[in-house]
Amino acid sequence: MKGWADNLRKTIVKDVNFLHQECVDIRDSEWEAVKSKLAKYMKIPEAVGVACNQVGFNLNGFAIDLYADKPVKIKKLMFFKNPEIELVGVLFKHQERCLSCDGDHLVERTERIIITDDINGTQEFTGYLAVIVQHEYNHIKGMLISDD
């Protein structure tokens, strides 16, 4: 089983020039193909989120695992299309890893976010899920944890 995950990991985009581009909005006609590719890459065991640009699309979307903060081995995916977020609450430092960047990085995050997108409307996340959303949102805005 490890071989398929390694093959997916090898195809994650690591090209910093591509990843630093701000993504463009997803058209309705593109959404199903985008969602399918995001879901495929979320099968990587350690993936708690993946952004479109990490899988080769310079598009404004990402997926997260809603169970990432729970002690379960299954994933429940939530997809975001053309999101905007509002950062709320206290700033704190968080140690993060990324499929597109090497090593661990200490990143500043807020404890709570409010996200609005074309699929889910407005949602609020706290704790680790808020961190994941901020990480993936930064990807589609062209920012990496290795930029600091």
PDB file of C-alpha atoms in Angstrom:
ATOM      1  CA  MET A   1       0.000   0.000   0.000  1.00  0.00           C
ATOM      2  CA  LYS A   2       2.925   2.317   0.658  1.00  0.00           C
ATOM      3  CA  GLY A   3       3.913   2.423  -3.026  1.00  0.00           C
ATOM      4  CA  TRP A   4       0.803   4.262  -4.226  1.00  0.00           C
ATOM      5  CA  ALA A   5       1.176   6.909  -1.505  1.00  0.00           C
ATOM      6  CA  ASP A   6       4.846   7.408  -2.403  1.00  0.00           C
ATOM      7  CA  ASN A   7       3.863   7.830  -6.050  1.00  0.00           C
ATOM      8  CA  LEU A   8       1.319  10.516  -5.115  1.00  0.00           C
ATOM      9  CA  ARG A   9       3.828  12.283  -2.833  1.00  0.00           C
ATOM     10  CA  LYS A  10       6.342  12.410  -5.706  1.00  0.00           C
ATOM     11  CA  THR A  11       3.852  14.265  -7.915  1.00  0.00           C
ATOM     12  CA  ILE A  12       2.968  16.968  -5.367  1.00  0.00           C
ATOM     13  CA  VAL A  13       4.074  20.319  -6.818  1.00  0.00           C
ATOM     14  CA  LYS A  14       7.235  21.655  -5.156  1.00  0.00           C
ATOM     15  CA  ASP A  15       8.060  24.329  -7.764  1.00  0.00           C
ATOM     16  CA  VAL A  16       8.287  27.471  -5.622  1.00  0.00           C
ATOM     17  CA  ASN A  17       7.739  29.790  -8.603  1.00  0.00           C
ATOM     18  CA  PHE A  18       4.452  28.047  -9.442  1.00  0.00           C
ATOM     19  CA  LEU A  19       3.371  27.842  -5.791  1.00  0.00           C
ATOM     20  CA  HIS A  20       4.036  31.570  -5.252  1.00  0.00           C
ATOM     21  CA  GLN A  21       1.442  32.534  -7.865  1.00  0.00           C
ATOM     22  CA  GLU A  22      -1.919  33.653  -6.515  1.00  0.00           C
ATOM     23  CA  CYS A  23      -4.594  31.287  -7.759  1.00  0.00           C
ATOM     24  CA  VAL A  24      -7.565  32.264  -9.928  1.00  0.00           C
ATOM     25  CA  ASP A  25     -11.222  31.482  -9.307  1.00  0.00           C
ATOM     26  CA  ILE A  26     -12.597  28.094 -10.278  1.00  0.00           C
ATOM     27  CA  ARG A  27     -15.317  28.042 -12.930  1.00  0.00           C
ATOM     28  CA  ASP A  28     -18.308  25.771 -12.374  1.00  0.00           C
ATOM     29  CA  SER A  29     -17.313  23.649 -15.397  1.00  0.00           C
ATOM     30  CA  GLU A  30     -13.932  22.872 -13.761  1.00  0.00           C
ATOM     31  CA  TRP A  31     -15.190  22.010 -10.293  1.00  0.00           C
ATOM     32  CA  GLU A  32     -15.835  18.253 -10.572  1.00  0.00           C
ATOM     33  CA  ALA A  33     -12.381  17.545 -12.067  1.00  0.00           C
ATOM     34  CA  VAL A  34     -10.716  19.726  -9.424  1.00  0.00           C
ATOM     35  CA  LYS A  35     -12.613  18.070  -6.576  1.00  0.00           C
ATOM     36  CA  SER A  36     -11.737  14.612  -7.889  1.00  0.00           C
ATOM     37  CA  LYS A  37      -8.021  15.398  -8.037  1.00  0.00           C
ATOM     38  CA  LEU A  38      -8.020  16.951  -4.564  1.00  0.00           C
ATOM     39  CA  ALA A  39      -9.780  13.859  -3.179  1.00  0.00           C
ATOM     40  CA  LYS A  40      -7.173  11.616  -4.804  1.00  0.00           C
ATOM     41  CA  TYR A  41      -4.293  13.472  -3.105  1.00  0.00           C
ATOM     42  CA  MET A  42      -6.080  13.567   0.241  1.00  0.00           C
ATOM     43  CA  LYS A  43      -5.594   9.772   0.293  1.00  0.00           C
ATOM     44  CA  ILE A  44      -1.949  10.387   1.231  1.00  0.00           C
ATOM     45  CA  PRO A  45      -2.005   9.195   4.866  1.00  0.00           C
ATOM     46  CA  GLU A  46      -0.402  12.315   6.396  1.00  0.00           C
ATOM     47  CA  ALA A  47      -2.416  14.787   4.285  1.00  0.00           C
ATOM     48  CA  VAL A  48      -4.783  16.855   6.418  1.00  0.00           C
ATOM     49  CA  GLY A  49      -5.318  19.359   3.616  1.00  0.00           C
ATOM     50  CA  VAL A  50      -4.271  19.940   0.025  1.00  0.00           C
ATOM     51  CA  ALA A  51      -4.575  23.016  -2.175  1.00  0.00           C
ATOM     52  CA  CYS A  52      -5.217  23.090  -5.921  1.00  0.00           C
ATOM     53  CA  ASN A  53      -1.785  24.481  -6.734  1.00  0.00           C
ATOM     54  CA  GLN A  54      -0.136  21.561  -4.948  1.00  0.00           C
ATOM     55  CA  VAL A  55      -1.765  19.186  -7.453  1.00  0.00           C
ATOM     56  CA  GLY A  56      -0.997  21.280 -10.534  1.00  0.00           C
ATOM     57  CA  PHE A  57      -4.047  23.551 -10.844  1.00  0.00           C
ATOM     58  CA  ASN A  58      -3.475  27.289 -10.387  1.00  0.00           C
ATOM     59  CA  LEU A  59      -7.014  27.486  -9.021  1.00  0.00           C
ATOM     60  CA  ASN A  60      -8.638  28.942  -5.922  1.00  0.00           C
ATOM     61  CA  GLY A  61      -9.670  25.861  -3.960  1.00  0.00           C
ATOM     62  CA  PHE A  62      -8.613  23.223  -1.465  1.00  0.00           C
ATOM     63  CA  ALA A  63      -9.747  20.255   0.600  1.00  0.00           C
ATOM     64  CA  ILE A  64      -9.333  19.510   4.306  1.00  0.00           C
ATOM     65  CA  ASP A  65      -9.927  16.495   6.527  1.00  0.00           C
ATOM     66  CA  LEU A  66     -12.644  17.406   9.036  1.00  0.00           C
ATOM     67  CA  TYR A  67     -11.483  14.499  11.218  1.00  0.00           C
ATOM     68  CA  ALA A  68      -7.835  15.635  11.316  1.00  0.00           C
ATOM     69  CA  ASP A  69      -8.197  16.617  14.971  1.00  0.00           C
ATOM     70  CA  LYS A  70      -9.867  13.337  15.955  1.00  0.00           C
ATOM     71  CA  PRO A  71      -8.264   9.991  16.903  1.00  0.00           C
ATOM     72  CA  VAL A  72      -9.781   8.125  13.922  1.00  0.00           C
ATOM     73  CA  LYS A  73      -8.163   6.593  10.864  1.00  0.00           C
ATOM     74  CA  ILE A  74     -10.869   7.573   8.390  1.00  0.00           C
ATOM     75  CA  LYS A  75     -11.049  10.954   6.672  1.00  0.00           C
ATOM     76  CA  LYS A  76     -14.071  13.163   6.138  1.00  0.00           C
ATOM     77  CA  LEU A  77     -13.304  15.595   3.336  1.00  0.00           C
ATOM     78  CA  MET A  78     -14.621  19.111   2.956  1.00  0.00           C
ATOM     79  CA  PHE A  79     -13.957  21.030  -0.254  1.00  0.00           C
ATOM     80  CA  PHE A  80     -13.701  24.794  -0.629  1.00  0.00           C
ATOM     81  CA  LYS A  81     -14.247  26.613  -3.928  1.00  0.00           C
ATOM     82  CA  ASN A  82     -13.198  30.270  -4.273  1.00  0.00           C
ATOM     83  CA  PRO A  83     -12.927  30.867  -0.504  1.00  0.00           C
ATOM     84  CA  GLU A  84     -12.268  34.025   1.484  1.00  0.00           C
ATOM     85  CA  ILE A  85     -11.310  33.897   5.150  1.00  0.00           C
ATOM     86  CA  GLU A  86     -11.398  36.210   8.114  1.00  0.00           C
ATOM     87  CA  LEU A  87      -8.781  35.631  10.798  1.00  0.00           C
ATOM     88  CA  VAL A  88     -10.210  35.967  14.310  1.00  0.00           C
ATOM     89  CA  GLY A  89      -8.805  35.605  17.787  1.00  0.00           C
ATOM     90  CA  VAL A  90      -5.424  35.366  19.406  1.00  0.00           C
ATOM     91  CA  LEU A  91      -2.253  34.769  17.389  1.00  0.00           C
ATOM     92  CA  PHE A  92      -0.044  31.843  18.360  1.00  0.00           C
ATOM     93  CA  LYS A  93       2.941  29.961  16.926  1.00  0.00           C
ATOM     94  CA  HIS A  94       2.265  26.559  15.392  1.00  0.00           C
ATOM     95  CA  GLN A  95       4.756  23.933  14.168  1.00  0.00           C
ATOM     96  CA  GLU A  96       3.736  22.772  10.678  1.00  0.00           C
ATOM     97  CA  ARG A  97       4.782  20.491   7.846  1.00  0.00           C
ATOM     98  CA  CYS A  98       3.765  20.676   4.211  1.00  0.00           C
ATOM     99  CA  LEU A  99       3.677  18.194   1.349  1.00  0.00           C
ATOM    100  CA  SER A 100       5.294  20.866  -0.881  1.00  0.00           C
ATOM    101  CA  CYS A 101       8.015  22.102   1.514  1.00  0.00           C
ATOM    102  CA  ASP A 102      10.812  20.311   3.320  1.00  0.00           C
ATOM    103  CA  GLY A 103      11.093  20.246   7.091  1.00  0.00           C
ATOM    104  CA  ASP A 104       9.145  21.683  10.016  1.00  0.00           C
ATOM    105  CA  HIS A 105       8.296  25.384  10.177  1.00  0.00           C
ATOM    106  CA  LEU A 106       7.062  27.591  13.001  1.00  0.00           C
ATOM    107  CA  VAL A 107       4.175  29.664  11.640  1.00  0.00           C
ATOM    108  CA  GLU A 108       1.937  32.317  13.192  1.00  0.00           C
ATOM    109  CA  ARG A 109      -1.792  31.459  13.094  1.00  0.00           C
ATOM    110  CA  THR A 110      -5.016  32.631  14.687  1.00  0.00           C
ATOM    111  CA  GLU A 111      -7.067  30.358  16.899  1.00  0.00           C
ATOM    112  CA  ARG A 112     -10.283  30.909  14.926  1.00  0.00           C
ATOM    113  CA  ILE A 113     -11.274  31.637  11.338  1.00  0.00           C
ATOM    114  CA  ILE A 114     -14.452  32.350   9.443  1.00  0.00           C
ATOM    115  CA  ILE A 115     -14.478  31.072   5.871  1.00  0.00           C
ATOM    116  CA  THR A 116     -16.985  31.750   3.107  1.00  0.00           C
ATOM    117  CA  ASP A 117     -16.929  29.922  -0.205  1.00  0.00           C
ATOM    118  CA  ASP A 118     -19.130  29.039  -3.192  1.00  0.00           C
ATOM    119  CA  ILE A 119     -19.998  25.538  -1.920  1.00  0.00           C
ATOM    120  CA  ASN A 120     -20.468  25.711   1.859  1.00  0.00           C
ATOM    121  CA  GLY A 121     -21.470  29.310   2.507  1.00  0.00           C
ATOM    122  CA  THR A 122     -20.025  30.614   5.777  1.00  0.00           C
ATOM    123  CA  GLN A 123     -18.347  28.278   8.279  1.00  0.00           C
ATOM    124  CA  GLU A 124     -16.351  28.844  11.456  1.00  0.00           C
ATOM    125  CA  PHE A 125     -13.397  26.711  12.518  1.00  0.00           C
ATOM    126  CA  THR A 126     -11.298  26.744  15.688  1.00  0.00           C
ATOM    127  CA  GLY A 127      -8.167  25.010  16.885  1.00  0.00           C
ATOM    128  CA  TYR A 128      -6.345  22.609  14.590  1.00  0.00           C
ATOM    129  CA  LEU A 129      -8.981  22.818  11.827  1.00  0.00           C
ATOM    130  CA  ALA A 130      -8.567  26.609  11.775  1.00  0.00           C
ATOM    131  CA  VAL A 131      -4.804  26.079  11.390  1.00  0.00           C
ATOM    132  CA  ILE A 132      -5.340  23.687   8.468  1.00  0.00           C
ATOM    133  CA  VAL A 133      -7.682  26.117   6.708  1.00  0.00           C
ATOM    134  CA  GLN A 134      -5.177  28.972   7.148  1.00  0.00           C
ATOM    135  CA  HIS A 135      -2.369  26.789   5.781  1.00  0.00           C
ATOM    136  CA  GLU A 136      -4.340  25.772   2.672  1.00  0.00           C
ATOM    137  CA  TYR A 137      -5.722  29.276   2.141  1.00  0.00           C
ATOM    138  CA  ASN A 138      -2.183  30.654   2.198  1.00  0.00           C
ATOM    139  CA  HIS A 139      -1.290  28.148  -0.527  1.00  0.00           C
ATOM    140  CA  ILE A 140      -3.913  29.522  -2.906  1.00  0.00           C
ATOM    141  CA  LYS A 141      -2.735  33.054  -2.099  1.00  0.00           C
ATOM    142  CA  GLY A 142       0.825  32.096  -3.102  1.00  0.00           C
ATOM    143  CA  MET A 143       2.318  31.888   0.412  1.00  0.00           C
ATOM    144  CA  LEU A 144       4.299  28.955   1.786  1.00  0.00           C
ATOM    145  CA  ILE A 145       5.293  28.051   5.338  1.00  0.00           C
ATOM    146  CA  SER A 146       8.903  28.129   4.160  1.00  0.00           C
ATOM    147  CA  ASP A 147       8.647  31.826   3.194  1.00  0.00           C
ATOM    148  CA  ASP A 148       9.405  33.144   6.690  1.00  0.00           C
TER     149      ASP A 148
END
